[in-house]
Amino acid sequence: MTKLRSFRRHCLLPRTQFPASAESQKPRLKKGWCAVSLSQEFPILEKQNWLIHLHYIRKDYEACKAVIKEQLQETQGLCEYAIYVQALIFRLEGNIQESLELFQTCAVLSPQCADNLKQVARSLFLLGKHKAAIEVYNEAAKLNQTDWEICHNLGVCYIYLKQFKKAQEQLHNALHLNRHDLTYIMLGKIHLLEGDLDKAIEIYKKAVEFSPENTELLTTLGLLYLQLGIYQKAFEHLGNALTYDPTNYKAILAAGSMMQTHGDFDVALTKYRVVACAVPESPPLWNNIGMCFFGKKKYVAAISCLKRANYLAPFDWKILYNLGLVHLTMQQYASAFHFLSAAINFQPKMGELYMLLAVALTNLEDPENAKRAYAEAIRLDKCNPLVNLNYAVLLYNQGEKQGALAQYQEMEKKVHLLQDSSSLEFDAEMVDMAQKLGAALQVGEALVWTKPVKDTKSKHRTTSTSKAASLQQPLGSNQALGQAMSSAAAYGKLPSGAGGTSHLTKPPSLPLEPQPTVEAHPNEASAQIREK
Amino acid sequence: MAAASSSDSDCGRAESAQLFPSSPSNEASSKWLDAHYDPVANIHTFSSCLALADLHGDGEYKLVVGDLGPGGQHPRLKVLKGPTVLTESPLPALPAAAATFLMEQHEPRTPALALASGPCVYVYKNLRPYFKFSLPQLPPNPLEQDLWNQAKEDRIDPLTLKEMLEGIREKAEVPLSVQSLRFLQLELREMEAFVSQHKSKSIKRQTVITTMTTLKKNLADEDAVSCLVLGTENKELLVLDPEAFIILAKMSLPSVPVFLDVSGQFDVEFRLAAACRNGNIYILRRDSKRPKYCIELSAQPVGLVRVHKVLVVGSTQDSLHGFTHKGKKLWTVQMPAAILTMNLLEQHSRGLQAVMAGLANGEVRIYRDKTLLNVIRTPDAVTSLCFGRYGREDNTLIMTTRGGGLIIKILKRTAVFVEGGGEAGPPPAQALKLNVPRKTRLYVDQTLREREAGTAMHRTFQTDLYLLRLRTARAYVQALESSLNPVSVTAREPLKLHAVDWRDSDGYGTRKKTVCFSNCGQPGG
């Protein structure tokens, strides 16, 4: 064996060295390589492909185009890669139709290449011809069965065609071939489009497991948890996102709004500074900053910020809601009325808005319309006891003891319901007011507040003793109501009509969550109120 | 000669410098000495065409540049010593890569220089042409060969030839030769002449070299004999014997290699990472003819550098990724601008290995793993980078810029790259004050007035509002009665008259406007 090998080597060496020495002598004589010509009739088609590619990946498109032109001239348009890159550049420059034509040329030049078909499909996709794109992708898939990109893009095309089942199938195929963050994001999106939050979370969880440093995945997962009210996990993921990218706009806004819920207004404000630098014209940002100032009792600054938010997004009812709330607190009832009625125009399905409007009307000495607003609020909101309490207070102050009693009992029912279903803590102010009203209506002994409630946020909501008025004083004086309202704001959106699920305090406005669809037809009740 | 043309800074200061771009960087605290800056050095090249080597064996390291020339027109081989060009010789074709390597064991141990260009590798010793290696011809398609043989014997007419070739092109695995492709493009009348002119020639298929690197043959030493590793346009990797220039190993890839990185020794064990044009990175080992692992980037790689055991890849999505040698993603760092080029920084005296990345915004960033160690600002975007021994100085950084400039910097001997210095911490924007809109005295006064007379304001406003509506309604009715209302010309587009009141909700009810819109209703709307 060894002998044979050595023999072979002997045999090989002269053979290989011969041309070497023969060739190497020539240039030595001539002091350069220029004399050595390849004596080729036809230029090698792919001669400068590497150069085209290097220019292309450096995004030096001008240089790239120059080389492509040269190469195509030399090869009489046969160089497939040059055409391919030219098409890619066209597409980047927005000339999708031209790029499509060039990719089709490439596909003609080498029909067995899946890559060309993929690019044709991609251009079709960008032109919005999803069905045609799917057809071409299917062609490409026949040539290359193990390409995740084909499956992924097919999935995306199906999403646009609203065929979610097929889209899911393709995306799962893509994940099976090779896992990519983008596929997870798309799959999550499908579940969100179908309204299946749990499944979406499941997908994003897997995605985060696969790529734990992707801030977009972390932020989206955090926001989903936030939507479901799982605050611990939401904060964890948002925090992770911020560790990897301390300037992530979405994550900062979401984390900030959570901090606001916990009363950490200063921390939230510091975080918002980063966003204010990066995205100075973001309505949710200025809304949240405004509510931070509101929490810190800097009402003028709060109004300034909220008005800026309103200027940036005049049709956002949440900002108008907050503006109404702040103006109520500032005892500017006329202004509050305007903001609230504007908010109702955009969002006619929310009980709290009518309640606040009723409070404004009460203070504008228009009890008739206030009562109507309360009635509407009760109709829309089936679980917030505050509405009934405020209504009861109004009725009591108007001397309608019967009505007040009915509302009070209604409130008790809701409180029981809430206590049964969740561990919601009631606002101290509200409890206090309810107890007083109960006493006044002589039903005080049937106390529903079985749990002594501690208000953790009491330092922000002054429950001054001077305000705890005696029975002779009319209940629900301006200030007290304003205070009660400020806690109402913290209730944010209780899903109206849906009883039972866990309600916890939510910030007045969550950033970037899907807005409830505002229906176009004007609400009759609210119109009536304003007519009178 | 030295010019304070560019500046560098630690990452901590880099942030503050971003906020105050005018602040000059402190020369004394910089880690780098500006050795040379020539904005018109006329060097246009890539990192792969830069090499540092002691070409003459005199202990004086030279810089070898495979220069593409302005606009890729006049390719040249330049050898620089210090700031001056030592020799300059024209090249027959654009250089794709340059590498220096030791060919044999015997003394004097001067490294040879290899330049890959087109289908050839030109090897120089002592800066003299020594050997030319050409890639072997690719086997032609047997069917195609057969057809041309028939044409040679005039047994086939051009039209049939064309049809047959067309058929081969549609199906065959092996692509056609240039000759056949040219033929397929011809008009009918040109075919005859073409066939008679070319039929006697044997058909050839030649490929070109896209990238090249070196791999130690059997010893890990600094001055061990190395093999050349070539990547070719026909998706192959070749390992060349340094003495005989025969192909020692051939590996095939699913795509065309663009960047290569090799570690280990050819005779023992090696790992080869090849970044390819399809955006994937394939990792091969000694015994594998096909890739063992695959990293899918979903973007094009713009650089591939191995730092210790971590593969650092720059992508066109302006980010650096770290991967294990098995293809598992370790980390990602986002860059502020597009990456133009990458290379390895190795400071032997301190055992430091880091990645340098030249960015489109004129920065060169140095990273160890995820940690930013240093930022160098240059007057022009750096397009190629090289770090190593130059002249007699151990740690020299050589950069060429987009405009053809040459920058040489020397790392101070006292300079230590601190890990984590200035890393983390809050972003600088957090220190800025919020721009909260101010409110005037008038606003406060108005607020107070509203508090006092809110109810009255509200009532006045509402009354005025009803009056306004009443007037609008009256005007409308009047217009209808006197037939002054606008009439639509076409029945399909009915005209709607809207009376809309815009209440300026500034909170006081003091301003009112009436805007009457008469707008053309959309069909069906």
Coordinates of N, CA and C in Angstrom, one line a residue, chain A residues 13 16 20 23-24 27-28 31-34 36 38-51 53-59 70 74-78 81 108-109 111-112 148 178 180-181 213 244 246-247 269-274 276-277 286 289 293 300-301 303-305 307-308 330-335 337-339 361 363-365 530-532, chain B residues 45-46 68 73 90 92 94-96 119-120 122-124 129-132 169-172 178-179 181-182 185 194 198 201 204 206-210 233 244 246 258-259 277 296 298 300-302 316 318 330-332 338 340-341 370 383 427 429-437 439 443 447 450-451 454-455 457-459 461-462 466 469 503 505-508:
Chain A
L13 N 4.0 13.9 -9.8 CA 4.8 15.2 -9.7 C 5.3 15.7 -11.0
T16 N 2.5 17.3 -13.1 CA 1.9 18.6 -12.7 C 2.9 19.7 -12.7
A20 N 3.7 23.8 -15.0 CA 4.0 24.9 -14.1 C 5.3 25.6 -14.5
E23 N 5.0 27.4 -17.9 CA 4.3 28.7 -17.9 C 5.0 29.7 -17.1
S24 N 5.7 29.3 -16.1 CA 6.3 30.3 -15.2 C 7.6 30.9 -15.9
P27 N 6.5 34.4 -18.2 CA 6.4 35.7 -17.6 C 7.7 36.2 -17.0
R28 N 8.5 35.3 -16.5 CA 9.7 35.7 -15.9 C 10.6 36.5 -16.9
K31 N 8.8 40.0 -17.5 CA 8.7 41.0 -16.4 C 7.2 41.3 -16.1
G32 N 6.3 40.6 -16.5 CA 4.9 40.9 -16.2 C 4.0 39.9 -16.8
W33 N 2.7 40.0 -16.4 CA 1.8 39.0 -16.8 C 1.0 39.5 -18.1
C34 N 1.2 40.7 -18.4 CA 0.3 41.2 -19.5 C 0.4 40.4 -20.8
V36 N 0.8 37.4 -21.1 CA 0.1 36.1 -21.1 C -1.4 36.3 -21.4
L38 N -5.1 34.8 -22.6 CA -5.8 33.5 -22.4 C -6.2 32.9 -23.8
S39 N -6.0 33.6 -24.8 CA -6.3 33.2 -26.2 C -7.7 32.7 -26.2
Q40 N -8.6 33.4 -25.7 CA -10.0 32.9 -25.7 C -10.8 33.8 -26.6
E41 N -11.6 33.1 -27.4 CA -12.5 33.8 -28.4 C -13.6 34.5 -27.7
F42 N -14.2 33.8 -26.7 CA -15.3 34.4 -26.1 C -15.0 34.8 -24.6
P43 N -15.4 36.0 -24.2 CA -15.1 36.3 -22.8 C -15.9 35.4 -21.9
I44 N -15.4 35.1 -20.7 CA -16.1 34.3 -19.8 C -17.3 35.1 -19.3
L45 N -18.5 34.5 -19.4 CA -19.7 35.3 -19.1 C -19.7 35.8 -17.6
E46 N -19.2 35.0 -16.7 CA -19.3 35.4 -15.3 C -18.1 36.1 -14.8
K47 N -17.3 36.7 -15.8 CA -16.0 37.2 -15.4 C -16.1 38.2 -14.2
Q48 N -17.0 39.1 -14.3 CA -17.1 40.1 -13.2 C -18.2 40.0 -12.3
N49 N -18.8 38.8 -12.3 CA -19.9 38.6 -11.3 C -19.6 39.0 -9.9
W50 N -18.4 38.6 -9.5 CA -17.9 38.8 -8.1 C -17.9 40.3 -7.8
L51 N -17.4 41.1 -8.8 CA -17.3 42.5 -8.6 C -18.7 43.1 -8.5
H53 N -21.3 41.7 -7.5 CA -21.9 41.3 -6.2 C -21.3 42.2 -5.1
L54 N -20.0 42.4 -5.1 CA -19.4 43.2 -4.0 C -19.9 44.6 -4.0
H55 N -20.1 45.2 -5.2 CA -20.6 46.5 -5.3 C -22.1 46.5 -4.8
Y56 N -22.8 45.5 -5.2 CA -24.2 45.4 -4.8 C -24.4 45.3 -3.3
I57 N -23.6 44.5 -2.6 CA -23.9 44.3 -1.2 C -23.4 45.5 -0.4
R58 N -22.5 46.3 -1.0 CA -22.0 47.6 -0.4 C -23.0 48.7 -0.6
K59 N -24.0 48.4 -1.4 CA -25.0 49.4 -1.8 C -24.4 50.5 -2.6
E70 N -21.0 47.3 -18.5 CA -19.8 46.8 -19.2 C -19.9 45.3 -19.5
E74 N -20.2 43.4 -23.1 CA -19.1 42.4 -23.5 C -19.7 41.1 -23.9
T75 N -20.8 40.7 -23.1 CA -21.3 39.4 -23.3 C -22.6 39.4 -24.2
Q76 N -22.9 40.5 -24.7 CA -24.1 40.7 -25.5 C -25.4 40.3 -24.8
G77 N -25.4 40.7 -23.5 CA -26.7 40.5 -22.7 C -26.9 39.1 -22.3
L78 N -25.8 38.3 -22.3 CA -26.0 36.9 -21.9 C -25.7 36.7 -20.4
Y81 N -26.2 36.8 -14.3 CA -26.1 37.4 -13.0 C -26.2 39.0 -13.1
V108 N -35.7 33.0 -18.4 CA -35.6 32.4 -19.7 C -34.2 31.9 -19.9
L109 N -33.2 32.7 -19.5 CA -31.8 32.3 -19.7 C -31.5 31.1 -18.9
P111 N -33.8 28.4 -17.1 CA -35.1 28.0 -16.6 C -35.1 27.1 -15.4
Q112 N -34.0 26.5 -15.1 CA -33.9 25.5 -14.1 C -33.6 26.2 -12.7
W148 N -37.0 27.6 2.6 CA -38.0 28.2 3.5 C -38.6 29.4 3.0
N178 N -36.7 25.8 8.0 CA -35.7 26.6 8.7 C -36.4 27.7 9.5
H180 N -37.0 31.1 11.1 CA -36.7 32.5 11.0 C -37.6 33.4 11.8
D181 N -37.1 34.5 12.3 CA -37.9 35.4 13.1 C -39.1 35.9 12.3
E213 N -33.1 37.7 21.5 CA -32.6 39.1 21.5 C -33.4 40.0 20.5
Y244 N -32.0 45.2 25.4 CA -31.3 45.0 24.2 C -31.3 46.3 23.3
P246 N -32.3 50.1 24.2 CA -32.8 51.1 25.1 C -33.6 52.2 24.4
T247 N -33.6 52.3 23.1 CA -34.3 53.3 22.5 C -35.5 52.8 21.7
L269 N -41.6 59.3 32.9 CA -41.2 60.6 32.2 C -39.8 60.5 31.7
T270 N -38.9 60.0 32.5 CA -37.5 59.9 32.1 C -37.4 59.0 30.8
K271 N -38.2 57.9 30.9 CA -38.2 57.0 29.7 C -38.7 57.7 28.5
Y272 N -39.8 58.5 28.7 CA -40.4 59.1 27.6 C -39.5 60.1 26.9
R273 N -38.5 60.6 27.6 CA -37.6 61.6 27.0 C -36.9 61.0 25.8
V274 N -36.6 59.7 26.0 CA -35.8 59.0 24.9 C -36.7 59.0 23.6
A276 N -39.3 61.0 23.0 CA -39.5 62.4 22.6 C -38.4 62.8 21.7
C277 N -37.2 62.3 21.9 CA -36.1 62.7 21.0 C -36.2 61.9 19.7
W286 N -47.3 61.9 23.6 CA -47.6 63.1 24.3 C -48.9 62.9 25.2
I289 N -47.3 61.4 28.2 CA -46.6 62.4 29.0 C -47.6 63.3 29.7
F293 N -48.0 64.0 33.8 CA -48.1 65.3 34.5 C -49.4 65.4 35.3
V300 N -51.4 72.1 34.4 CA -51.2 73.0 33.2 C -50.4 72.3 32.2
A301 N -49.3 71.7 32.7 CA -48.4 70.9 31.8 C -49.2 69.8 31.1
I303 N -52.3 69.6 30.5 CA -53.2 70.1 29.4 C -52.4 70.4 28.2
S304 N -51.2 71.1 28.4 CA -50.4 71.4 27.2 C -50.0 70.2 26.4
C305 N -49.6 69.2 27.1 CA -49.1 68.0 26.4 C -50.3 67.3 25.7
K307 N -53.0 68.6 24.7 CA -53.5 69.4 23.6 C -52.5 69.2 22.4
R308 N -51.3 69.0 22.7 CA -50.3 68.7 21.6 C -50.7 67.4 20.9
M330 N -59.7 70.2 36.7 CA -59.4 71.6 36.8 C -60.7 72.5 37.0
Q331 N -61.8 71.8 37.1 CA -63.1 72.5 37.3 C -63.4 73.4 36.1
Q332 N -62.9 73.1 34.9 CA -63.3 73.8 33.7 C -64.3 73.0 33.0
Y333 N -65.5 73.1 33.5 CA -66.5 72.1 33.1 C -67.0 72.4 31.7
A334 N -67.0 73.7 31.3 CA -67.5 74.0 29.9 C -66.5 73.3 28.9
S335 N -65.2 73.5 29.1 CA -64.2 72.9 28.2 C -64.3 71.4 28.3
F337 N -66.8 69.6 28.9 CA -68.0 69.2 28.1 C -67.7 69.0 26.6
H338 N -66.9 70.0 26.1 CA -66.6 70.0 24.7 C -65.7 68.8 24.3
F339 N -64.7 68.6 25.1 CA -63.8 67.5 24.8 C -64.5 66.1 24.9
L361 N -72.0 67.9 33.0 CA -73.3 68.6 32.9 C -73.9 68.9 34.3
N363 N -72.2 69.7 36.9 CA -71.5 70.9 37.3 C -71.9 72.1 36.5
L364 N -72.4 71.9 35.3 CA -72.9 73.1 34.5 C -74.3 73.3 34.8
E365 N -74.8 72.7 35.9 CA -76.2 72.9 36.4 C -77.2 72.6 35.3
R530 N -76.8 67.1 23.5 CA -76.3 68.4 23.0 C -77.3 69.3 22.4
E531 N -78.4 68.7 21.9 CA -79.4 69.5 21.3 C -80.1 70.4 22.4
K532 N -80.3 69.8 23.5 CA -81.1 70.5 24.6 C -80.4 71.8 25.1
Chain B
T45 N -10.0 49.7 -3.8 CA -9.9 48.2 -3.6 C -10.8 47.7 -2.5
F46 N -10.8 46.4 -2.3 CA -11.6 45.8 -1.3 C -10.6 45.2 -0.2
L68 N -8.0 48.1 -8.1 CA -8.9 48.0 -9.2 C -8.8 49.2 -10.1
Q73 N -10.9 50.4 -14.1 CA -10.4 50.5 -15.5 C -8.9 50.0 -15.6
P90 N 1.1 46.8 -13.8 CA -0.3 46.6 -14.3 C -0.7 45.1 -14.3
P92 N -3.4 42.1 -15.8 CA -4.2 41.8 -17.0 C -5.7 41.8 -16.7
L94 N -9.0 42.4 -13.4 CA -9.2 42.9 -12.1 C -8.9 41.9 -11.0
P95 N -8.2 42.3 -9.9 CA -7.9 41.3 -8.9 C -9.1 41.0 -8.0
A96 N -9.4 39.8 -7.7 CA -10.5 39.5 -6.9 C -10.0 39.3 -5.4
P119 N -9.8 33.6 -14.1 CA -9.6 32.2 -13.9 C -8.3 31.8 -13.4
C120 N -7.4 32.8 -13.1 CA -6.0 32.4 -12.7 C -5.6 32.9 -11.3
Y122 N -2.1 34.3 -9.9 CA -0.8 34.7 -10.2 C 0.1 34.7 -8.9
V123 N 1.1 34.0 -9.0 CA 2.0 33.9 -7.8 C 3.3 34.6 -8.0
Y124 N 3.6 35.5 -7.1 CA 4.8 36.2 -7.2 C 5.8 35.8 -6.0
P129 N 7.1 37.7 -11.0 CA 6.2 36.6 -11.4 C 6.9 35.3 -11.2
Y130 N 6.2 34.4 -10.6 CA 6.8 33.1 -10.4 C 6.0 31.9 -11.0
F131 N 4.7 32.0 -10.9 CA 3.9 30.9 -11.4 C 2.5 31.4 -11.6
K132 N 1.9 30.8 -12.7 CA 0.5 31.1 -12.9 C -0.3 29.8 -12.9
R169 N -30.4 23.4 -23.2 CA -30.4 24.5 -22.3 C -31.6 24.5 -21.3
E170 N -32.7 24.1 -21.9 CA -33.9 24.0 -21.1 C -33.8 23.0 -19.9
K171 N -33.2 21.9 -20.2 CA -33.3 20.8 -19.3 C -32.0 20.5 -18.5
A172 N -30.9 20.7 -19.3 CA -29.6 20.1 -18.8 C -29.2 20.7 -17.4
V178 N -20.1 29.1 -23.8 CA -20.4 30.5 -24.3 C -20.6 30.4 -25.8
Q179 N -19.9 29.5 -26.4 CA -20.0 29.4 -27.9 C -21.5 29.1 -28.3
L181 N -24.1 29.5 -26.4 CA -25.1 30.5 -26.0 C -25.1 31.6 -27.0
R182 N -23.9 32.0 -27.5 CA -23.8 33.0 -28.5 C -24.5 32.6 -29.8
Q185 N -28.2 33.0 -29.8 CA -28.7 34.4 -29.9 C -28.7 34.9 -31.4
F194 N -21.3 31.6 -38.6 CA -20.8 31.3 -37.2 C -20.4 29.9 -37.1
H198 N -16.6 28.6 -36.2 CA -16.3 28.0 -34.9 C -16.4 26.5 -34.8
K201 N -13.5 24.4 -33.5 CA -12.9 24.6 -32.1 C -13.6 23.7 -31.1
K204 N -15.5 25.1 -24.9 CA -14.8 25.3 -23.6 C -15.8 25.8 -22.6
Q206 N -15.2 27.7 -19.0 CA -14.2 28.2 -18.0 C -14.9 28.9 -16.9
T207 N -14.4 28.8 -15.7 CA -15.0 29.6 -14.6 C -14.0 30.5 -14.0
V208 N -14.4 31.4 -13.1 CA -13.5 32.4 -12.6 C -13.4 32.2 -11.0
I209 N -12.4 32.8 -10.5 CA -12.2 32.8 -9.0 C -13.0 34.0 -8.4
T210 N -13.7 33.7 -7.4 CA -14.5 34.8 -6.8 C -13.8 35.3 -5.5
E233 N -16.7 30.6 -9.4 CA -18.0 31.0 -9.8 C -19.0 29.8 -10.1
A244 N 3.2 22.3 -5.5 CA 3.0 21.7 -6.8 C 1.8 22.4 -7.5
I246 N -1.3 21.7 -7.3 CA -2.3 20.8 -7.8 C -3.5 20.9 -6.8
V258 N -18.6 34.1 -1.7 CA -18.2 35.5 -1.7 C -17.1 35.8 -0.8
F259 N -17.3 35.3 0.5 CA -16.2 35.5 1.5 C -15.9 34.1 2.1
R277 N -23.6 33.9 -2.2 CA -24.5 34.9 -2.8 C -25.9 34.7 -2.6
E296 N -28.7 30.6 7.6 CA -29.5 31.4 6.7 C -29.7 32.8 7.3
S298 N -31.1 35.6 5.7 CA -32.2 36.4 5.1 C -31.8 37.8 4.7
Q300 N -28.0 39.7 2.6 CA -26.7 39.4 2.0 C -25.6 39.6 3.0
P301 N -24.7 38.7 3.2 CA -23.5 39.0 4.0 C -22.6 40.0 3.4
V302 N -22.1 40.9 4.1 CA -21.1 41.9 3.6 C -19.7 41.7 4.2
T316 N -26.4 43.0 5.1 CA -26.9 44.3 4.5 C -28.0 44.9 5.3
D318 N -27.6 46.2 8.0 CA -26.8 47.1 9.0 C -26.7 46.4 10.3
L330 N -25.6 33.7 18.2 CA -25.2 34.1 19.5 C -25.7 35.4 19.9
W331 N -25.5 36.4 19.0 CA -25.9 37.8 19.3 C -26.1 38.6 18.0
T332 N -26.7 39.7 18.1 CA -26.8 40.7 17.0 C -26.6 42.1 17.5
A338 N -24.9 51.5 7.0 CA -24.6 50.3 6.3 C -23.1 49.9 6.4
L340 N -19.7 48.6 5.1 CA -19.1 48.5 3.8 C -18.0 47.4 3.7
T341 N -17.3 47.2 4.8 CA -16.3 46.2 4.8 C -16.0 45.8 6.3
K370 N -20.1 41.5 21.4 CA -21.1 42.6 21.3 C -20.6 43.9 21.7
T383 N -13.6 51.9 2.7 CA -14.1 50.7 1.9 C -13.2 49.5 2.1
P427 N -29.6 55.7 27.3 CA -29.2 56.5 26.0 C -29.1 58.0 26.3
A429 N -30.3 60.5 25.0 CA -31.5 61.4 24.9 C -32.2 61.4 26.2
Q430 N -32.0 60.5 27.1 CA -32.7 60.5 28.3 C -32.3 61.7 29.2
A431 N -31.2 62.3 28.9 CA -30.7 63.4 29.7 C -31.4 64.7 29.2
L432 N -31.9 64.7 28.1 CA -32.5 65.9 27.5 C -33.8 66.3 28.2
K433 N -34.1 67.6 28.3 CA -35.4 67.9 28.9 C -36.5 67.8 27.9
L434 N -37.7 67.5 28.5 CA -38.8 67.4 27.6 C -39.3 68.7 27.2
N435 N -39.6 68.8 25.9 CA -40.1 70.1 25.4 C -41.6 70.2 25.6
V436 N -42.0 70.6 26.8 CA -43.4 70.8 27.1 C -43.8 72.2 26.7
P437 N -44.9 72.3 25.9 CA -45.3 73.6 25.5 C -45.7 74.5 26.7
K439 N -47.6 77.6 28.7 CA -48.9 78.3 28.6 C -48.7 79.7 29.1
Y443 N -53.7 82.4 29.4 CA -54.3 81.1 29.5 C -54.8 80.8 30.9
T447 N -58.5 80.4 32.3 CA -58.9 79.2 33.1 C -59.7 79.6 34.4
E450 N -63.1 80.7 33.5 CA -64.0 79.6 33.3 C -64.5 78.9 34.5
R451 N -63.5 78.9 35.5 CA -63.9 78.2 36.8 C -65.0 79.0 37.4
G454 N -68.2 79.2 34.5 CA -68.3 78.0 33.6 C -69.7 77.8 33.1
T455 N -70.7 77.8 34.0 CA -72.1 77.5 33.7 C -72.6 78.6 32.7
M457 N -70.9 80.5 30.7 CA -70.3 80.3 29.4 C -70.9 79.1 28.6
H458 N -71.2 78.1 29.3 CA -71.8 76.9 28.7 C -73.1 77.3 28.1
R459 N -73.9 78.0 28.9 CA -75.2 78.3 28.5 C -75.2 79.2 27.3
F461 N -73.0 79.6 25.2 CA -72.5 78.8 24.0 C -73.6 78.0 23.4
Q462 N -74.3 77.3 24.3 CA -75.4 76.4 23.8 C -76.4 77.2 23.1
Y466 N -77.7 77.0 19.2 CA -79.0 76.7 18.7 C -79.4 77.8 17.8
R469 N -77.9 77.2 14.5 CA -78.5 76.1 13.8 C -79.8 76.5 13.2
R503 N -67.5 73.9 15.9 CA -67.3 74.6 17.2 C -65.8 74.5 17.6
S505 N -63.4 74.0 19.9 CA -63.4 73.6 21.3 C -62.1 74.0 22.0
D506 N -62.0 75.3 22.1 CA -60.8 75.8 22.8 C -61.1 75.9 24.3
G507 N -62.3 75.4 24.6 CA -62.6 75.3 26.1 C -63.3 76.5 26.6
Y508 N -63.5 77.5 25.8 CA -64.2 78.7 26.4 C -65.5 79.0 25.7

